[in-house]
Every structure is written in structure tokens, then in C-alpha cells.
Amino acid sequence: GAGVSQSPRYKVAKRGQDVALRCDPISGHVSLFWYQQALGQGPEFLTYFQNEAQLDKSGLPSDRFFAERPEGSVSTLKIQRTQQEDSAVYLCASSPLMGVSFQPQHFGDGTRLSIL
Amino acid sequence: SQQGEEDPQALSIQEGENATMNCSYKTSINNLQWYRQNSGRGLVHLILIRSNEREKHSGRLRVTLDTSKKSSSLLITASRAADTASYFCALLSGSRLTFGEGTQLTVNP
């Protein structure tokens, strides 16, 4: 079956613009995660959804970052008034069950965001 | 939140050799996971080892966990050029996975 799909793969925006990044998780997966990965670093957690409920958004770096998953499937990460430090790869992951303890996460290939 | 620290940061070996990467952490864990990331791609889950397990195998991969030393190792045997990638250990803290900075493995043909 299809894996996690993210779009666009690449996004270039001017500083101050708003951007929206999309994640299509594996069908039926309950849990969805967003990560930010700077060049040469490991991914850093941003936020976690269980179905449509955003259970943890403690990793979002500022109130310019907003994520939603209104119908419990597709998710959108929105960044308002982008800054240069927002340049990174944004990874989405999903897993089939509720809770995160003993299950691997399935990652998409990410969106590479460049802010000029 | 706690974070695993991988060692070494970079490793270059010849095809056919074994590669060993280590991960150290500071607090207690439920499980530890290893992921692989090819350049420009997402992460791929390799192995999950639970805190009550000491060793786990999957094909050419062998993972060990020593909770007394708070460390784990990933061994790739008989490496291939296609194993070239970054390898991350990931620890669970609450609802989040935390990743280290990874080990960049290069396998030369």
C-alpha cells in the first residue's frame, strides 16, 4: 500500500509569507506526528495527533506554527510570517494505533522549506 | 526531554566490513528504536528493542541494549554500499520520539 505522502516536496518562500505543508498518512493510521529536521541534525518533534485531536503541541517553536487534522486523516502544518530560521525539512510520520509506546513510526520523505 | 547521543558521528568502511554504531542516553526508557535515513528521504524504522530485551536481530542487523549502562549498539554485518545512510537512535519521552544527531555511515564499494 501507499506510504506517507507529503507535498510539496520543495517549497521556496520569501520571508514573511505564509506556507502550508500537507501530509497524507497511511490510510487508517490513528497517530500522526510532525517533525522539523535542520541540516545535519536529527528530527525534532513538533506535534502529535490522535485522530483529529491534537494531543501534544509542545514542540511547536512559536505561535506562528499551527497544525490541524480536521477529519482525522490528512494534516496540514501552517507557518505564518515565515522567518529564515524556519528553513528546514518538515517530516510527517504516522502509526497505526493510539498511543506511541511500542510501535514504529512510518515517515514521509518530507518537505524541504527554504525561506529567502 | 531526553535525547540519545550517537557515536561516532561519522563512520567510513569498506564493503563487506561490519559497522557498529552506539547510542547513549540518560534516563530510564520503555524502548529504544533505530531508524535509517537515506539522503533526501524520510526515516525508515529498523528495529525496536524493549527495555526488558538485551539483544534483537533482523537480517544483517543486530541491536543490543544495556540498561545498566544506558547504552545501545547497532551492528550491521557484511555491509553493502546500499547501507550508506544516516542512522539514528530514538527514545520515547511522553508522546514524543527524540532523536540524536545520528551517525553518518559511508560504505565504500
mmCIF file of N, CA, C and O in Angstrom, chain B residues 12-52:
data_model
loop_
_atom_site.group_PDB
_atom_site.id
_atom_site.type_symbol
_atom_site.label_atom_id
_atom_site.label_comp_id
_atom_site.label_asym_id
_atom_site.label_seq_id
_atom_site.Cartn_x
_atom_site.Cartn_y
_atom_site.Cartn_z
ATOM 1 N N SER B 12 33.301 5.489 8.133
ATOM 2 C CA SER B 12 33.542 5.117 6.750
ATOM 3 C C SER B 12 34.221 3.754 6.731
ATOM 4 O O SER B 12 35.258 3.570 7.366
ATOM 5 N N ILE B 13 33.633 2.794 6.019
ATOM 6 C CA ILE B 13 34.171 1.440 5.983
ATOM 7 C C ILE B 13 34.135 0.910 4.558
ATOM 8 O O ILE B 13 33.515 1.515 3.669
ATOM 9 N N GLN B 14 34.771 -0.235 4.348
ATOM 10 C CA GLN B 14 34.756 -0.895 3.054
ATOM 11 C C GLN B 14 33.609 -1.916 3.017
ATOM 12 O O GLN B 14 33.216 -2.491 4.041
ATOM 13 N N GLU B 15 33.097 -2.091 1.836
ATOM 14 C CA GLU B 15 32.032 -3.078 1.637
ATOM 15 C C GLU B 15 32.489 -4.435 2.185
ATOM 16 O O GLU B 15 33.639 -4.840 1.997
ATOM 17 N N GLY B 16 31.593 -5.090 2.891
ATOM 18 C CA GLY B 16 31.914 -6.392 3.472
ATOM 19 C C GLY B 16 32.307 -6.322 4.930
ATOM 20 O O GLY B 16 32.200 -7.331 5.654
ATOM 21 N N GLU B 17 32.764 -5.152 5.375
ATOM 22 C CA GLU B 17 33.126 -4.986 6.777
ATOM 23 C C GLU B 17 31.867 -4.798 7.621
ATOM 24 O O GLU B 17 30.783 -4.528 7.115
ATOM 25 N N ASN B 18 32.050 -4.947 8.920
ATOM 26 C CA ASN B 18 30.952 -4.691 9.857
ATOM 27 C C ASN B 18 30.999 -3.240 10.330
ATOM 28 O O ASN B 18 32.070 -2.644 10.433
ATOM 29 N N ALA B 19 29.824 -2.702 10.627
ATOM 30 C CA ALA B 19 29.727 -1.337 11.141
ATOM 31 C C ALA B 19 29.006 -1.362 12.479
ATOM 32 O O ALA B 19 27.950 -1.990 12.603
ATOM 33 N N THR B 20 29.592 -0.683 13.458
ATOM 34 C CA THR B 20 28.975 -0.608 14.778
ATOM 35 C C THR B 20 28.740 0.842 15.158
ATOM 36 O O THR B 20 29.655 1.671 15.073
ATOM 37 N N MET B 21 27.506 1.132 15.547
ATOM 38 C CA MET B 21 27.144 2.477 15.996
ATOM 39 C C MET B 21 26.571 2.373 17.401
ATOM 40 O O MET B 21 25.880 1.395 17.712
ATOM 41 N N ASN B 22 26.843 3.359 18.206
ATOM 42 C CA ASN B 22 26.431 3.329 19.594
ATOM 43 C C ASN B 22 25.509 4.482 19.926
ATOM 44 O O ASN B 22 25.564 5.540 19.304
ATOM 45 N N CYS B 23 24.672 4.252 20.930
ATOM 46 C CA CYS B 23 23.731 5.273 21.380
ATOM 47 C C CYS B 23 23.734 5.260 22.899
ATOM 48 O O CYS B 23 23.565 4.193 23.508
ATOM 49 N N SER B 24 23.936 6.416 23.499
ATOM 50 C CA SER B 24 23.878 6.525 24.955
ATOM 51 C C SER B 24 22.752 7.478 25.339
ATOM 52 O O SER B 24 22.419 8.399 24.591
ATOM 53 N N TYR B 25 22.186 7.238 26.501
ATOM 54 C CA TYR B 25 21.070 8.067 26.962
ATOM 55 C C TYR B 25 21.171 8.231 28.474
ATOM 56 O O TYR B 25 22.028 7.599 29.115
ATOM 57 N N LYS B 26 20.294 9.055 29.041
ATOM 58 C CA LYS B 26 20.499 9.416 30.442
ATOM 59 C C LYS B 26 19.423 8.942 31.409
ATOM 60 O O LYS B 26 19.689 8.765 32.591
ATOM 61 N N THR B 27 18.206 8.776 30.926
ATOM 62 C CA THR B 27 17.151 8.394 31.870
ATOM 63 C C THR B 27 16.561 7.039 31.494
ATOM 64 O O THR B 27 16.940 6.447 30.495
ATOM 65 N N SER B 28 15.633 6.550 32.284
ATOM 66 C CA SER B 28 15.053 5.234 32.017
ATOM 67 C C SER B 28 14.177 5.279 30.764
ATOM 68 O O SER B 28 13.648 6.332 30.401
ATOM 69 N N ILE B 29 14.059 4.138 30.115
ATOM 70 C CA ILE B 29 13.309 4.069 28.854
ATOM 71 C C ILE B 29 12.343 2.889 28.868
ATOM 72 O O ILE B 29 12.540 1.923 29.592
ATOM 73 N N ASN B 30 11.310 2.977 28.048
ATOM 74 C CA ASN B 30 10.444 1.829 27.777
ATOM 75 C C ASN B 30 10.975 1.023 26.602
ATOM 76 O O ASN B 30 10.883 -0.193 26.570
ATOM 77 N N ASN B 31 11.449 1.745 25.613
ATOM 78 C CA ASN B 31 12.023 1.080 24.456
ATOM 79 C C ASN B 31 12.972 2.034 23.753
ATOM 80 O O ASN B 31 12.989 3.237 24.033
ATOM 81 N N LEU B 32 13.745 1.502 22.869
ATOM 82 C CA LEU B 32 14.671 2.298 22.075
ATOM 83 C C LEU B 32 14.518 1.827 20.638
ATOM 84 O O LEU B 32 14.407 0.615 20.377
ATOM 85 N N GLN B 33 14.480 2.768 19.729
ATOM 86 C CA GLN B 33 14.280 2.428 18.318
ATOM 87 C C GLN B 33 15.469 2.925 17.503
ATOM 88 O O GLN B 33 16.085 3.940 17.831
ATOM 89 N N TRP B 34 15.766 2.218 16.455
ATOM 90 C CA TRP B 34 16.779 2.648 15.486
ATOM 91 C C TRP B 34 16.100 2.906 14.144
ATOM 92 O O TRP B 34 15.254 2.116 13.702
ATOM 93 N N TYR B 35 16.496 4.023 13.536
ATOM 94 C CA TYR B 35 15.981 4.409 12.234
ATOM 95 C C TYR B 35 17.138 4.681 11.296
ATOM 96 O O TYR B 35 18.244 5.042 11.719
ATOM 97 N N ARG B 36 16.852 4.575 10.018
ATOM 98 C CA ARG B 36 17.822 4.873 8.975
ATOM 99 C C ARG B 36 17.240 5.951 8.076
ATOM 100 O O ARG B 36 16.029 5.985 7.824
ATOM 101 N N GLN B 37 18.104 6.831 7.570
ATOM 102 C CA GLN B 37 17.661 7.891 6.664
ATOM 103 C C GLN B 37 18.634 8.011 5.514
ATOM 104 O O GLN B 37 19.805 8.361 5.722
ATOM 105 N N ASN B 38 18.159 7.717 4.327
ATOM 106 C CA ASN B 38 18.949 7.981 3.134
ATOM 107 C C ASN B 38 18.842 9.466 2.806
ATOM 108 O O ASN B 38 17.851 10.129 3.122
ATOM 109 N N SER B 39 19.861 9.967 2.129
ATOM 110 C CA SER B 39 19.921 11.390 1.815
ATOM 111 C C SER B 39 18.669 11.849 1.068
ATOM 112 O O SER B 39 18.273 11.246 0.067
ATOM 113 N N GLY B 40 18.013 12.879 1.582
ATOM 114 C CA GLY B 40 16.844 13.439 0.918
ATOM 115 C C GLY B 40 15.566 12.647 1.105
ATOM 116 O O GLY B 40 14.557 12.945 0.452
ATOM 117 N N ARG B 41 15.589 11.673 1.956
ATOM 118 C CA ARG B 41 14.414 10.823 2.180
ATOM 119 C C ARG B 41 13.979 10.879 3.628
ATOM 120 O O ARG B 41 14.631 11.462 4.493
ATOM 121 N N GLY B 42 12.824 10.246 3.884
ATOM 122 C CA GLY B 42 12.353 10.143 5.253
ATOM 123 C C GLY B 42 13.064 9.037 6.011
ATOM 124 O O GLY B 42 13.906 8.335 5.456
ATOM 125 N N LEU B 43 12.711 8.908 7.283
ATOM 126 C CA LEU B 43 13.337 7.884 8.110
ATOM 127 C C LEU B 43 12.615 6.553 7.932
ATOM 128 O O LEU B 43 11.392 6.518 7.757
ATOM 129 N N VAL B 44 13.379 5.501 8.007
ATOM 130 C CA VAL B 44 12.831 4.156 7.906
ATOM 131 C C VAL B 44 13.133 3.420 9.206
ATOM 132 O O VAL B 44 14.283 3.377 9.650
ATOM 133 N N HIS B 45 12.106 2.869 9.806
ATOM 134 C CA HIS B 45 12.267 2.140 11.058
ATOM 135 C C HIS B 45 13.028 0.834 10.806
ATOM 136 O O HIS B 45 12.722 0.094 9.868
ATOM 137 N N LEU B 46 14.027 0.586 11.658
ATOM 138 C CA LEU B 46 14.820 -0.643 11.533
ATOM 139 C C LEU B 46 14.442 -1.665 12.605
ATOM 140 O O LEU B 46 14.057 -2.793 12.302
ATOM 141 N N ILE B 47 14.595 -1.259 13.839
ATOM 142 C CA ILE B 47 14.385 -2.204 14.953
ATOM 143 C C ILE B 47 13.897 -1.432 16.167
ATOM 144 O O ILE B 47 14.324 -0.308 16.423
ATOM 145 N N LEU B 48 13.006 -2.046 16.925
ATOM 146 C CA LEU B 48 12.587 -1.552 18.239
ATOM 147 C C LEU B 48 13.003 -2.597 19.263
ATOM 148 O O LEU B 48 12.713 -3.785 19.084
ATOM 149 N N ILE B 49 13.692 -2.169 20.292
ATOM 150 C CA ILE B 49 14.085 -3.084 21.356
ATOM 151 C C ILE B 49 13.494 -2.569 22.664
ATOM 152 O O ILE B 49 13.589 -1.382 22.985
ATOM 153 N N ARG B 50 12.844 -3.458 23.394
ATOM 154 C CA ARG B 50 12.186 -3.055 24.629
ATOM 155 C C ARG B 50 13.171 -3.102 25.792
ATOM 156 O O ARG B 50 14.194 -3.778 25.726
ATOM 157 N N SER B 51 12.810 -2.439 26.847
ATOM 158 C CA SER B 51 13.747 -2.310 27.963
ATOM 159 C C SER B 51 14.056 -3.646 28.637
ATOM 160 O O SER B 51 15.077 -3.783 29.298
ATOM 161 N N ASN B 52 13.183 -4.643 28.464
ATOM 162 C CA ASN B 52 13.432 -5.954 29.077
ATOM 163 C C ASN B 52 14.126 -6.917 28.109
ATOM 164 O O ASN B 52 14.281 -8.093 28.403
#
